[in-house]
Each structure stands twice: as C-alpha cells, then as structure tokens.
Amino acid sequence: MEEREQLLQLPILHTPVDHTGESSVARVLLISGPRFLTEPLDYLLPKELEGKAIPGVLVKVPLKTAKHLGYLVECIKKEGHDPRLRPIASVVTDLPIMTPEVYKLSRAVARHYAGLTRDVLRTAIPAANKTAEKKLRQLAWGAQFPQYQLDAHDWSDYTGGEAFLTRLRLGQSPRAVWSVLPRLATGNSMLSPGVEAWMHWVTQAAKATLISKRNVLIVVATTAQAWELMAAFSQALPEEPVEVLSSSLSPAKRYTSFLSVLKGQTRVVIGTRSAAFAPLENIGLIVIWDDSDSNHTEAKAPYFNARTVLVHRASELRSALLIAGHSVSIEAQRLLSTGWAAPLVAPRPLLRQLTPRFHIESATDIEQSGPRGHITSQAHTLIQRALEEGPVLVHVPFSGYVNVLRCGICQAPASCSRCAGPLKGTPSKPQCSWCGALATTYTCRQCSQSKLRALRIGAGRIGEELGRAFPKIPVLVSNSVDGIIADVDAQPRLVVATPGAEPRAGDGYRAGLVLQAPAIAYRPELWAETEAMRRWLRVGSLLQPKAPLFITGGVPQRLGQALVRWDPFGFAQALLEERQELGFPPTMRLASLTGERATVVGIAEALKDKVKDLEILGPTALPSPSGTMSRVILRSTLVNGDSLTAALQAQLRTVRSSRGLKVEVDPPTLW
C-alpha cells in the first residue's frame, strides 16, 4: 500500500510550458511494473513523437524512478497543459502491433477470468523482434489472393454439412458443433500420409469462406497439428499463403508470422491457443479442433481457455464458428442446448459402417490371465488374430515404467509415512513423489500390511511385457519419454502409445486395445469421463472401419454405452444434465481462490454483499509447508456470473499482498 501511495505522488514538472492551446495526451496500459496499475495511465505526448506514437504501438514510459513497457491505447487532445503529466520516454516499435479489436478482446477475456488485461496481452502479442521487423517493414499492407470454386458435396457425409458450406460461401455465419468421422472416412484417396480426414474437410470450409472474401482463423491443440494442417492446405489450396502462430516457435519466427498476419499478407491463420488473439481482420470463420484438450487452457494467469476466447470473438465479430472433434465437450453441448449452435453429425447408418466395434471388458476379466494380469486371454487372442493382417494399437494412459504404488492387500493408495505424499517407483524401491524419501519400511495406513503393487504401469513396462508375449512381433513405443512416432506402415507390429502420441497407420490399425481404463474413467476430477471419451474416440478414429477395439478394466456404464454407439452428443448431454443438478460449470459460474487462508477468506467475505445469490464453499485446508494455504470456491448462477468476476476483479486490486494467490474461473480441476 505504501508503494502505491508513493507512485501516485508523482513529481510536478517545473519546466516552463505554454498553458494555452491544446496538448496531446497518450493513454498507456502498462505491461510491466506494479500489477495494481490495471487501467491506462495518462502521459504527455511530445511533439517529436506524434508521428510515431499512435494507438497500438509499444512504448516506454517513466514511473517513479524506472521506465516500463506499455501499449499506447489512445491519443486525445486536452485544453491547456497538466503539469503533473510526464512525457513518454520512447517508442519501442512504431508498428501498431496491438489492434483495437485485440485490445477489446483482451479486456473482455480479463473480465471473464477476473484477471489483468496485461497478462492476456502478453500471451496475445509476441515480444517485439527488431530483426524480424526490419525484414517485414517494407511489405505493403494487404496482398493479392487466388480465387476458388466450391464443391459442397465434400461435406455430404454430414447431416447439414452441405448447407453449412453453402452458408459460408454466401457470406453468412453459421455456428456448429461437429463430431468428426474417423480419419479414413473421406473418399479422397489423394490425401497425403500426414493429412487426416478432418483436415481435408476443414480446408473445404476455409475455401467456402475465402470465396465470400472473408478470412479464416483455426486453433488446434498442438504445434504438430498446426503444421500437419498447414500441409493439408498446401495440398488442397497450393496457392493460398497460410501462417502458423505458436508460442513454441522461435521469437523471431513467431514475431515474423505475427507481423505478416497484422499486415494482411495472409487470409488463413493456424495456431495454438495464443492464436485465438491473432490480429486477423475480416474473420468469416473460426475453427477450434479438439476443444476439450487441456492444451487449450493457458498455464499462466488468468488461465483462459481458447474455446471461451473464440466463442466470445465469434459473437462480437458475428463470424461463423466451428467447434470440431471426434468427441463433444460439455461446454460445446451447452451451446447446442441453448440453440446458439447446431450439431453436425453423420447419419447413424454411416456411423455404423465407418466406426470401430467397441468391446468393454469387466474389471474381473483383467485379473484372470495375461502377462501379470494386464492383458486378458480375450485381448491376447484379439491381438494375435489382428497381427496376421497388420498393426495393432495398444493405448496406455501413462508414460515411463511404474508410476504410482498402492497397497497390495486393500488397494489403498500408498503414502509416505513422513509427509503423506504418494509413493512412486517399483514395489521393491518405493519413493515419495513429494519429499523424495525412500519408503524402506512401508506400512499401509488402512490395513497395516506392508505389501505393495503398481497402480499405474507405464508404456515402457507394457512394451516389455508385449515383447515377451509376442516374441516374433516388433514392438514400438511412442510417448514423450521414448519419442513420438508420427506414422507406421501396414506391416504387422505392436504399437504402444500414450494419449496424443498415437501414430497413424497407413490404412488403419487392424485392432485396438485400451489398457488401464479405470485409471482415467474413475478419477475423481470433473473432467475424467469426458477425457476418457475424448481419448478413446481418438483411438477408435485410427482403426479400420468395424475393427475391434477392446477397453479393459471396466468403465462407467453410461460411458461404455456411448462408446459402443459412438454417441458423443448423447453422452455430453447426460453429463451436462448432471452438472446442472450438481451446480458445476458450465451450468454455473465458479471461481477458485487458492492462497493464504486469511487472504482468500477476506476476499470471499468482501464479495458477500456485492454479488447476488453468491455461495461460498470453504475454506478447505491444502497441504503446504507453512500449513496456512487454503482454497475457497465462489459459486453463482450464469446470470450473475459476470457480476461475480467483475466484483472479484475489482476486489483483487485492493489486496495488499497477492503473493501465492491463485485465482481460476471455472477451473477444470477442483480437487
């Protein structure tokens, strides 16, 4: 608080000035410096900078004894001269890299997530790079682009698909949630090995939008998907310039691509979650692929989700929106239930013809046979038969060897006697994953036994077991530890892969096997069943039509039935209705406050009279070295959701010390 008061007592300039006439004042939003300065500050705009300091440029301004970076939001004229105003120090780049639309969007996202606009802008706009800027400074604004003709029959596999493309071509803005058929469903035999069916269909939707003289923004979960989709565009629209925006690119490359988009050198932008803020004008179609993938959630404050950003942007710009994936998220299903979007799904006869055949095993079956009980005799027979024709995909939820241990008698999770942290490693050498201590004398807290067994068996261990079970068959392991394999040929082989690392097989796998299904489906988190559906439909999409896909270990009944029917819409609707009954997002607005107990309780109490129908859950103590960390959940109806986040955003500005405080709106994980 003292620092804040000192900063507000700015020194008065005693330089003689003309107090008559008009003075130019620049309003600057700081992106460095004290975090409590959340609104633009006024600075004097020197005459020598008037040609360079225009709205959107990055500048340096004095504050107390230091200089800080900020974006110039607007320039205004004022009568006379305010002697308290200090002049802008310098212009870092005279290119307006913050467009008015991106600034407005960033403020809206910050309000929705009770965060700071400056934090959103750091993600939205890459760091300026002088080398890249020099190369692109000479480019003219705008460019000439090719013309296209559209064949709407490319989307005839989906009910309403042809109408969707026709509306895009006519300049209209349909909004749809699209459940995509497996990758082999397209009849286009000219697709390159790295191009999946959904990528081909997206290029046709983009073409329809380009015909209407509008631009296209596509957000995917990973940089690898972005490059694969760019390859699909190179094949389908070879003369169309496409830019990839991703935080994983080098600073120079990212800034170069960003400036190319800013200067109108491209009509199609593909990227990861930060690309949701791409400075693309005249957007006609926004696409997000696999919106329930956790990669779409920003890991830093204010922890925004790309889907939420794009839904808001589509609403503001009145552009078309396509939420696409094999599965359907609960948030997307809510858009369908309100009539804001329409479903795009293949007819049931076509689904039965093109999708794999799911077989759900019970939890007792997996105990009966197979190497160390991980693969049943039924699954073993399946693999043996399928390997006579081609490759088999084995999906494992975890990398590594052995991850977490549990009691070998009562199955309770094994915990450290020193700090109560979960034990990992092997049963012979258990180690605490929190404090690192070796649990040489383990005793179960529930049954007092000392026997341990592995709770999570990683891909490496499964690969070894399959190698012993099928000694004449090559075994490949694809994960982040051993390396990710993109594609495999049609030769008989076993491919063990973790989520997101599944290689594509040329004409599809002959069979699939999902191991340790309960490790995902029965997790306590809200996202557990949704994530299981997303992962396993992805596995099913890589198989040949009608190929068998075994899910081992047992799953919840409604999940198993939805998988067998390939019915992501019905499954998402059932979960949405359950969320409505329980009062969880997306049917309610939640805010999670984690930090020192006194801080989070104080914030919650201050909001009691400011938000109608506010419900306060907690505080709940959290494990921490100091023992003072707690979590409070704030819950309100969607009608009052904006009031909750606005009041919370304002209250956070008054907190003296926010060290260790974490604020998440509609968090994906509550416990």
XYZ file of C-alpha atoms in Angstrom:
671
model
C 0.000 0.000 0.000
C 2.871 2.398 0.774
C 4.397 1.747 -2.657
C 1.053 2.516 -4.277
C 0.753 5.858 -2.428
C 4.316 6.827 -3.338
C 3.713 6.088 -7.010
C 0.605 8.231 -7.048
C 2.586 11.205 -5.658
C 4.346 11.881 -8.949
C 6.740 14.844 -9.118
C 5.483 18.031 -10.761
C 7.427 19.226 -13.775
C 8.768 22.755 -13.374
C 9.880 23.159 -16.987
C 8.241 26.271 -18.435
C 5.414 25.279 -20.750
C 2.744 27.003 -22.742
C -0.527 26.565 -20.829
C -2.637 27.864 -23.695
C -3.989 25.839 -26.597
C -4.184 22.046 -26.819
C -1.817 19.355 -25.573
C -1.570 15.783 -26.827
C -2.139 13.159 -24.168
C -1.421 9.443 -24.627
C -3.157 6.799 -22.562
C -0.811 3.887 -21.924
C -1.582 0.451 -20.485
C 1.480 -0.832 -18.652
C 2.540 -4.423 -19.275
C 5.405 -4.254 -16.787
C 5.771 -2.628 -13.403
C 3.347 -2.656 -10.453
C 0.443 -5.042 -11.016
C -2.116 -2.894 -9.218
C -1.932 -0.310 -12.036
C -4.571 -2.083 -14.107
C -6.018 0.835 -16.096
C -4.326 3.059 -18.704
C -2.309 5.994 -17.368
C -2.091 9.430 -18.985
C 1.236 10.681 -20.338
C 2.248 13.750 -22.257
C 2.903 13.046 -25.933
C 5.928 15.067 -27.066
C 5.600 16.708 -30.468
C 8.668 14.893 -31.787
C 6.892 11.557 -31.159
C 3.469 12.457 -32.518
C 4.144 10.771 -35.862
C 5.366 7.539 -34.271
C 3.326 7.257 -31.067
C -0.012 6.121 -32.452
C -2.580 3.774 -30.871
C -1.308 0.192 -30.716
C 2.434 0.870 -30.579
C 4.721 -0.324 -27.800
C 6.274 2.496 -25.769
C 8.429 3.088 -22.721
C 7.113 5.431 -20.055
C 8.563 6.730 -16.777
C 7.056 5.630 -13.482
C 8.699 6.754 -10.289
C 12.427 6.239 -10.965
C 12.152 3.498 -13.601
C 10.875 3.091 -17.158
C 8.270 0.497 -18.040
C 6.798 -1.004 -21.201
C 3.225 -0.346 -22.200
C 0.839 -0.195 -25.148
C -0.472 3.161 -26.281
C -4.248 2.723 -26.148
C -5.426 6.076 -27.462
C -4.357 9.652 -28.066
C -6.567 12.553 -27.024
C -6.396 16.319 -27.170
C -6.813 18.349 -23.987
C -7.168 22.066 -23.486
C -4.202 23.561 -21.696
C -1.441 21.582 -20.037
C -1.459 19.385 -16.958
C 1.910 19.936 -15.221
C 1.645 16.582 -13.433
C 1.872 14.623 -16.689
C 5.247 13.154 -17.562
C 6.202 12.646 -21.225
C 6.514 9.307 -22.975
C 10.176 8.276 -22.878
C 10.425 6.474 -26.215
C 8.646 4.395 -28.850
C 9.903 0.808 -28.885
C 8.251 -0.017 -32.211
C 6.206 2.348 -34.349
C 4.148 -0.512 -35.805
C 0.667 -0.678 -34.215
C 1.026 -4.299 -33.078
C -1.961 -4.083 -30.703
C -5.076 -3.681 -32.821
C -8.235 -2.148 -31.306
C -10.110 -5.436 -31.758
C -7.427 -7.469 -29.947
C -7.292 -4.911 -27.136
C -11.067 -5.053 -26.711
C -10.987 -8.858 -26.795
C -8.170 -8.976 -24.218
C -10.118 -6.723 -21.846
C -13.205 -8.925 -22.222
C -11.185 -12.086 -21.517
C -9.603 -10.450 -18.465
C -13.058 -9.517 -17.145
C -14.390 -13.034 -17.717
C -11.488 -14.614 -15.837
C -11.112 -11.887 -13.175
C -7.562 -11.277 -14.377
C -5.417 -8.496 -15.770
C -5.532 -7.256 -19.341
C -1.741 -7.009 -19.340
C -1.438 -10.750 -18.655
C -3.724 -11.553 -21.577
C -1.824 -9.220 -23.897
C 1.472 -10.921 -23.047
C 0.055 -14.117 -24.499
C -1.781 -12.436 -27.365
C 1.135 -10.381 -28.706
C 4.648 -11.837 -29.077
C 7.697 -9.938 -27.928
C 8.922 -7.391 -30.476
C 11.908 -8.512 -32.527
C 13.893 -5.846 -34.352
C 15.439 -8.241 -36.892
C 12.065 -9.639 -37.936
C 10.581 -6.153 -38.003
C 13.219 -4.843 -40.397
C 12.534 -7.670 -42.850
C 8.791 -7.049 -42.940
C 8.734 -3.261 -42.629
C 8.874 -2.806 -46.384
C 5.874 -5.061 -47.058
C 2.739 -3.323 -48.213
C -0.458 -3.681 -46.231
C -2.662 -6.320 -47.859
C -1.941 -8.655 -50.792
C -3.490 -10.291 -53.848
C -5.025 -13.740 -53.321
C -6.309 -16.520 -55.625
C -9.971 -17.183 -56.423
C -11.723 -20.530 -55.862
C -14.716 -22.612 -56.820
C -16.502 -24.743 -54.235
C -17.883 -28.269 -54.320
C -20.259 -28.525 -51.360
C -20.550 -32.292 -51.824
C -17.316 -32.673 -49.838
C -19.449 -32.325 -46.702
C -22.294 -34.559 -47.833
C -21.359 -37.221 -45.231
C -22.782 -34.960 -42.505
C -26.386 -34.022 -41.933
C -26.480 -30.298 -42.704
C -22.887 -30.330 -43.973
C -23.632 -29.091 -47.484
C -25.870 -26.342 -46.097
C -23.076 -25.294 -43.726
C -20.612 -24.839 -46.591
C -23.188 -23.088 -48.751
C -23.908 -20.562 -45.998
C -20.181 -19.898 -45.606
C -19.856 -19.328 -49.344
C -22.768 -16.867 -49.273
C -21.103 -14.791 -46.557
C -23.312 -15.992 -43.702
C -22.161 -17.013 -40.217
C -23.425 -20.453 -39.159
C -22.269 -21.863 -35.813
C -21.885 -25.608 -35.376
C -20.523 -28.329 -33.104
C -19.039 -31.016 -35.322
C -18.491 -34.669 -34.347
C -15.928 -35.842 -36.883
C -15.906 -39.260 -38.513
C -12.747 -41.413 -38.259
C -9.717 -40.362 -40.265
C -10.299 -42.948 -43.009
C -13.866 -41.809 -43.670
C -13.104 -39.448 -46.531
C -13.264 -40.800 -50.036
C -10.369 -38.568 -51.127
C -7.643 -41.094 -51.911
C -5.215 -38.297 -52.781
C -4.660 -37.261 -49.146
C -1.008 -37.321 -48.106
C 0.003 -39.637 -45.208
C 0.101 -36.786 -42.660
C -3.329 -35.426 -43.584
C -6.361 -36.702 -41.714
C -9.957 -36.581 -42.915
C -10.946 -33.695 -40.635
C -8.121 -31.602 -42.050
C -9.421 -32.161 -45.564
C -12.924 -31.110 -44.535
C -11.605 -28.013 -42.748
C -9.783 -26.899 -45.914
C -13.101 -27.080 -47.789
C -14.846 -24.992 -45.120
C -11.998 -22.489 -45.351
C -12.292 -22.406 -49.138
C -16.006 -21.634 -48.880
C -15.210 -18.750 -46.523
C -12.445 -17.397 -48.770
C -14.881 -17.374 -51.703
C -17.022 -14.975 -49.662
C -13.951 -12.697 -49.369
C -13.559 -13.320 -45.650
C -10.653 -14.690 -43.620
C -10.207 -17.872 -41.578
C -8.772 -18.487 -38.091
C -8.082 -22.066 -36.961
C -6.888 -23.014 -33.456
C -5.539 -26.515 -32.752
C -4.184 -28.146 -29.605
C -0.526 -28.672 -30.583
C 2.078 -27.163 -32.869
C 2.467 -30.529 -34.607
C -1.230 -30.437 -35.557
C -0.772 -26.891 -36.853
C 1.990 -27.961 -39.233
C 0.017 -31.010 -40.370
C -2.998 -28.823 -41.094
C -0.783 -26.390 -42.989
C 0.358 -29.343 -45.117
C -3.283 -30.122 -45.827
C -3.808 -26.539 -47.006
C -0.699 -26.754 -49.179
C -2.249 -29.769 -50.852
C -5.842 -28.529 -51.149
C -5.103 -24.804 -51.752
C -1.498 -24.727 -53.001
C -1.511 -21.038 -53.950
C -3.003 -19.819 -50.658
C -0.496 -18.286 -48.189
C -1.009 -19.683 -44.675
C 0.663 -18.524 -41.465
C 1.280 -20.614 -38.345
C 1.235 -18.844 -34.963
C 2.528 -20.745 -31.949
C 4.386 -19.890 -28.756
C 6.696 -22.853 -29.426
C 8.201 -21.100 -32.451
C 11.415 -19.122 -32.060
C 10.848 -15.483 -31.007
C 11.948 -14.182 -34.410
C 9.785 -16.637 -36.361
C 6.747 -16.044 -34.174
C 7.048 -12.267 -34.498
C 7.608 -12.545 -38.256
C 4.423 -14.598 -38.663
C 2.551 -12.222 -36.365
C 3.546 -9.175 -38.437
C 2.654 -10.986 -41.662
C -0.870 -11.516 -40.300
C -1.031 -7.951 -38.997
C -0.122 -6.512 -42.408
C -2.730 -8.594 -44.219
C -0.302 -10.871 -46.043
C -2.426 -13.940 -45.334
C -6.099 -14.860 -45.139
C -5.672 -18.128 -43.227
C -4.090 -18.367 -39.762
C -3.455 -21.684 -38.000
C -2.100 -21.845 -34.491
C -2.262 -22.949 -30.894
C -4.195 -21.210 -28.085
C -2.352 -17.860 -28.366
C -3.523 -17.680 -31.995
C -7.046 -17.084 -30.652
C -5.922 -13.430 -30.445
C -4.367 -13.281 -33.928
C -4.641 -9.746 -35.417
C -6.596 -11.069 -38.390
C -9.186 -8.736 -39.866
C -12.475 -9.562 -41.558
C -12.762 -13.006 -39.966
C -15.542 -15.051 -41.520
C -14.853 -18.476 -39.969
C -13.306 -19.514 -36.644
C -12.451 -23.192 -36.098
C -11.230 -24.887 -32.934
C -10.158 -28.520 -33.084
C -10.477 -30.843 -30.068
C -11.636 -28.074 -27.725
C -11.566 -30.261 -24.586
C -7.824 -30.911 -24.954
C -6.035 -29.485 -21.894
C -3.521 -27.750 -24.201
C -6.216 -25.189 -24.979
C -6.031 -23.878 -21.386
C -3.364 -21.268 -20.666
C -0.957 -22.362 -17.919
C -0.428 -18.794 -16.634
C -2.822 -16.275 -15.119
C -5.605 -15.653 -15.929
C -5.756 -19.322 -17.111
C -8.099 -18.643 -20.038
C -9.428 -21.358 -22.310
C -9.135 -20.857 -26.077
C -12.693 -22.080 -26.623
C -14.104 -19.348 -24.390
C -12.000 -16.724 -26.164
C -13.124 -17.867 -29.615
C -16.798 -18.100 -28.666
C -16.620 -14.519 -27.406
C -14.736 -13.385 -30.520
C -17.215 -15.070 -32.855
C -20.091 -13.397 -31.011
C -18.511 -9.947 -31.184
C -17.480 -10.239 -34.845
C -20.642 -12.109 -35.894
C -18.466 -14.687 -37.631
C -19.069 -18.386 -38.189
C -17.768 -20.787 -35.547
C -16.973 -24.482 -35.886
C -16.165 -26.454 -32.713
C -14.766 -29.717 -34.056
C -13.543 -33.011 -32.654
C -14.305 -36.707 -32.531
C -15.856 -36.175 -29.089
C -18.089 -33.331 -27.860
C -17.188 -31.254 -24.814
C -19.774 -30.391 -22.175
C -19.219 -26.687 -22.872
C -19.941 -27.212 -26.568
C -23.030 -29.246 -25.697
C -24.324 -26.327 -23.633
C -24.063 -24.113 -26.723
C -26.212 -26.674 -28.525
C -28.752 -26.871 -25.707
C -29.262 -23.099 -25.785
C -29.689 -23.052 -29.567
C -26.598 -20.877 -30.018
C -25.049 -23.566 -32.245
C -26.300 -26.533 -34.284
C -24.917 -30.107 -34.427
C -23.033 -31.516 -37.398
C -23.086 -35.312 -37.248
C -23.050 -38.205 -39.697
C -26.240 -40.283 -40.106
C -26.438 -43.363 -37.899
C -26.111 -45.902 -40.807
C -22.876 -44.238 -41.925
C -21.546 -44.226 -38.362
C -22.156 -47.955 -38.041
C -20.376 -48.524 -41.348
C -17.243 -46.450 -40.618
C -16.627 -46.681 -36.876
C -14.837 -49.478 -34.961
C -16.570 -52.036 -32.757
C -16.053 -51.296 -29.068
C -15.866 -54.176 -26.588
C -15.932 -53.260 -22.894
C -14.315 -55.757 -20.532
C -15.222 -56.082 -16.888
C -12.805 -55.406 -14.060
C -12.707 -59.100 -13.103
C -11.696 -60.270 -16.586
C -8.393 -58.426 -16.457
C -7.424 -60.320 -13.276
C -7.798 -63.761 -14.823
C -5.000 -64.120 -17.360
C -2.346 -62.464 -19.429
C 1.163 -61.318 -18.518
C 0.984 -60.087 -14.934
C -2.751 -59.569 -15.276
C -2.555 -56.544 -17.608
C -3.813 -58.273 -20.767
C -6.651 -60.793 -20.612
C -6.804 -64.002 -22.620
C -9.567 -62.495 -24.756
C -7.415 -59.469 -25.555
C -4.431 -61.713 -26.211
C -6.456 -63.690 -28.768
C -7.638 -60.451 -30.383
C -4.085 -59.181 -30.798
C -2.857 -62.492 -32.180
C -5.538 -62.607 -34.873
C -5.205 -58.947 -35.856
C -1.425 -59.207 -36.188
C -1.919 -61.672 -39.037
C -3.227 -58.763 -41.148
C -1.384 -55.673 -39.921
C -0.505 -53.381 -36.994
C -2.288 -53.263 -33.638
C -2.514 -50.164 -31.436
C -2.166 -50.535 -27.653
C -3.212 -47.389 -25.785
C -1.645 -46.851 -22.329
C -2.588 -43.836 -20.156
C 0.902 -43.275 -18.693
C 4.495 -42.980 -19.881
C 7.512 -44.478 -18.204
C 7.729 -47.752 -16.339
C 5.939 -47.869 -12.964
C 4.471 -44.587 -11.720
C 2.384 -44.853 -8.549
C 2.056 -47.601 -5.957
C -0.836 -48.893 -3.863
C -1.300 -51.378 -1.040
C -1.178 -54.917 -2.365
C -3.869 -56.071 0.080
C -6.586 -53.388 0.399
C -5.647 -51.435 -2.793
C -5.450 -48.120 -0.874
C -3.025 -45.590 -2.431
C 0.392 -45.950 -0.804
C 1.551 -42.831 1.009
C 4.746 -41.654 2.655
C 4.938 -42.041 6.443
C 6.886 -38.789 6.634
C 4.757 -36.308 4.633
C 1.763 -38.388 3.403
C 2.762 -37.866 -0.236
C 2.029 -40.589 -2.845
C 4.670 -43.253 -3.348
C 6.112 -43.937 -6.792
C 8.730 -46.216 -8.294
C 8.732 -50.001 -8.047
C 7.328 -52.161 -5.229
C 10.910 -53.109 -4.302
C 12.147 -49.468 -4.233
C 9.243 -47.161 -3.290
C 9.977 -43.440 -3.095
C 7.869 -40.446 -2.063
C 6.960 -38.178 -5.002
C 6.766 -35.142 -2.684
C 9.728 -35.241 -0.301
C 11.821 -37.854 -2.143
C 12.306 -40.087 0.895
C 12.733 -43.837 0.345
C 9.902 -45.821 1.957
C 12.039 -48.734 3.101
C 9.626 -49.666 5.904
C 6.230 -49.113 4.300
C 3.078 -49.882 6.292
C -0.424 -49.301 4.907
C -2.373 -46.715 6.924
C -5.624 -48.644 6.459
C -4.829 -52.354 6.810
C -1.326 -52.162 8.377
C 0.108 -54.518 5.714
C 3.454 -53.956 4.010
C 2.840 -55.421 0.539
C 2.919 -53.023 -2.435
C 1.729 -53.293 -6.035
C 1.897 -50.953 -9.037
C -1.141 -48.751 -9.555
C -0.008 -47.299 -12.861
C 2.041 -49.354 -15.266
C 3.708 -47.158 -17.876
C 4.129 -47.652 -21.620
C 7.720 -48.855 -21.193
C 6.694 -51.720 -18.923
C 3.756 -52.677 -21.164
C 6.071 -52.698 -24.177
C 8.394 -55.148 -22.418
C 5.516 -57.451 -21.470
C 4.126 -57.457 -25.010
C 7.592 -58.204 -26.361
C 7.744 -61.315 -24.169
C 4.164 -62.347 -25.034
C 4.731 -61.902 -28.810
C 8.476 -62.557 -29.265
C 8.390 -62.584 -33.082
C 6.485 -59.288 -33.463
C 8.203 -55.855 -33.492
C 7.070 -53.595 -30.624
C 7.212 -49.795 -30.961
C 6.706 -47.416 -28.011
C 5.519 -43.891 -28.793
C 5.445 -41.360 -25.943
C 7.109 -38.188 -24.709
C 9.799 -40.178 -22.875
C 10.934 -42.549 -25.630
C 9.988 -40.278 -28.535
C 6.800 -39.723 -30.512
C 6.312 -41.666 -33.752
C 4.175 -39.922 -36.383
C 3.314 -42.777 -38.762
C 3.780 -46.537 -39.124
C 3.429 -48.789 -42.144
C 0.939 -51.607 -42.679
C 3.318 -54.365 -41.519
C 2.298 -56.490 -38.505
C 3.603 -54.783 -35.384
C 2.503 -53.759 -31.897
C 2.414 -50.013 -31.270
C 2.255 -48.969 -27.602
C 1.306 -45.294 -27.315
C 0.260 -42.781 -24.676
C -2.508 -40.170 -25.194
C -1.682 -37.767 -28.010
C 1.293 -39.838 -29.188
C -0.639 -42.417 -31.233
C 0.983 -42.867 -34.658
C -1.193 -43.060 -37.750
C -1.213 -46.332 -39.663
C -1.449 -46.062 -43.457
C -4.855 -47.663 -43.934
C -5.738 -48.001 -40.258
C -4.952 -50.381 -37.417
C -6.486 -53.852 -37.561
C -7.380 -53.723 -33.855
C -7.009 -51.551 -30.800
C -6.564 -52.211 -27.097
C -7.047 -49.646 -24.304
C -5.316 -50.709 -21.084
C -5.949 -49.486 -17.525
C -9.184 -47.746 -18.479
C -10.277 -47.186 -14.827
C -7.138 -45.105 -14.225
C -8.804 -42.366 -16.306
C -12.536 -43.103 -16.288
C -12.805 -43.433 -12.485
C -10.658 -40.471 -11.486
C -12.434 -38.077 -9.063
C -11.921 -34.993 -11.242
C -14.873 -33.461 -13.100
C -13.170 -33.991 -16.448
C -12.487 -37.723 -16.007
C -15.270 -39.268 -18.128
C -15.096 -36.505 -20.729
C -11.353 -37.037 -21.106
C -11.830 -40.801 -21.364
C -14.363 -40.343 -24.177
C -12.048 -37.909 -25.983
C -9.025 -40.196 -25.774
C -10.769 -43.389 -26.768
C -12.713 -41.943 -29.689
C -9.359 -40.652 -30.907
C -8.010 -44.219 -30.687
C -11.110 -45.515 -32.492
C -10.631 -42.972 -35.271
C -7.255 -44.549 -36.117
C -8.696 -48.031 -36.659
C -10.111 -49.531 -39.809
C -13.909 -49.441 -40.093
C -15.542 -52.163 -37.951
C -12.174 -53.168 -36.452
C -12.392 -54.409 -32.831
C -11.402 -52.034 -30.011
C -11.170 -53.528 -26.509
C -11.471 -51.364 -23.384
C -10.009 -53.274 -20.452
C -10.673 -52.943 -16.758
C -14.283 -51.741 -16.766
C -15.740 -48.253 -17.230
C -18.901 -46.441 -16.039
C -21.997 -47.824 -17.740
C -23.070 -44.628 -19.488
C -19.556 -44.126 -20.863
C -19.405 -47.692 -22.148
C -22.791 -47.418 -23.843
C -21.849 -44.116 -25.515
C -18.615 -45.638 -26.823
C -20.393 -48.677 -28.254
C -22.887 -46.399 -30.050
C -20.264 -43.775 -30.970
C -22.624 -41.194 -29.478
C -20.616 -38.211 -28.160
C -23.624 -35.852 -28.317
C -25.840 -38.046 -26.131
C -23.007 -38.620 -23.672
C -22.222 -34.888 -23.406
C -25.908 -34.108 -22.868
C -26.103 -36.630 -19.993
C -23.054 -35.059 -18.341
C -24.455 -31.564 -18.887
C -27.691 -32.512 -17.110
C -25.661 -33.966 -14.242
C -23.630 -30.759 -13.968
C -26.883 -28.820 -13.827
C -28.060 -30.877 -10.860
C -24.721 -30.609 -9.042
C -24.218 -26.906 -9.743
C -20.917 -27.212 -11.626
C -19.636 -25.409 -14.751
C -20.650 -24.812 -17.441
C -24.151 -24.527 -15.934
C -22.862 -22.335 -13.067
C -20.022 -19.826 -12.723
C -17.284 -20.855 -10.278
C -14.192 -19.063 -9.064
C -11.468 -20.874 -7.140
C -9.272 -18.836 -4.765
C -6.118 -20.543 -3.503
C -3.690 -18.849 -1.135
C -3.102 -17.828 2.445
C -6.205 -18.592 4.500
C -6.672 -15.027 5.733
C -6.365 -13.630 2.194
C -8.844 -15.936 0.448
C -11.366 -15.729 3.302
C -11.096 -11.934 3.301
C -11.767 -11.734 -0.434
C -14.765 -14.066 -0.157
C -16.268 -12.123 2.741
C -15.847 -8.836 0.875
C -17.897 -10.170 -2.052
C -20.883 -11.336 0.029
C -22.926 -8.184 -0.430
C -21.671 -7.376 -3.932
C -22.867 -10.445 -5.857
C -26.456 -11.618 -5.818
C -27.031 -15.261 -4.783
C -23.320 -15.787 -4.118
C -22.462 -19.125 -2.490
C -19.170 -19.523 -0.615
C -17.744 -23.039 -0.254
C -14.861 -23.498 2.163
C -12.247 -22.631 3.185
C -10.562 -26.001 2.734
C -7.042 -26.524 4.065
C -4.444 -27.586 1.496
C -1.147 -29.396 2.100
C 1.680 -26.847 2.233
C 4.963 -26.366 4.141
C 3.525 -23.414 6.073
C 0.216 -25.121 6.757
C -1.680 -21.901 6.065
C -2.750 -22.487 2.461
C -6.483 -22.839 1.815
C -8.982 -22.862 -1.026
C -12.333 -21.091 -1.245
C -14.863 -21.742 -4.016
C -17.231 -18.948 -5.047
C -20.320 -20.039 -6.964
C -23.067 -18.070 -8.696
C -25.633 -18.573 -11.437
C -24.695 -17.810 -15.024
C -26.991 -14.794 -14.912
C -24.837 -13.313 -12.150
C -21.574 -14.778 -13.452
C -20.310 -11.538 -14.967
C -21.137 -9.714 -11.728
C -19.078 -12.264 -9.786
C -15.988 -11.961 -11.973
C -16.264 -8.148 -12.162
C -16.559 -7.839 -8.385
C -13.725 -10.312 -7.884
C -11.529 -8.470 -10.366
C -12.138 -5.192 -8.523
C -11.575 -6.751 -5.108
C -8.243 -8.248 -6.142
C -6.928 -4.745 -6.824
C -7.333 -3.898 -3.140
C -5.407 -6.917 -1.840
C -2.221 -5.722 -0.188
C -0.226 -8.895 -0.750
C -1.197 -11.305 -3.520
C 1.889 -13.486 -3.120
C 0.916 -17.120 -3.627
C -2.673 -16.198 -4.536
C -4.135 -18.128 -7.465
C -7.495 -17.228 -8.981
C -9.167 -19.528 -11.501
C -12.595 -19.026 -13.045
C -14.416 -22.252 -13.987
C -11.328 -24.328 -13.139
C -11.077 -27.725 -14.870
C -9.864 -29.319 -11.612
C -11.455 -28.623 -8.227
C -9.896 -31.426 -6.130
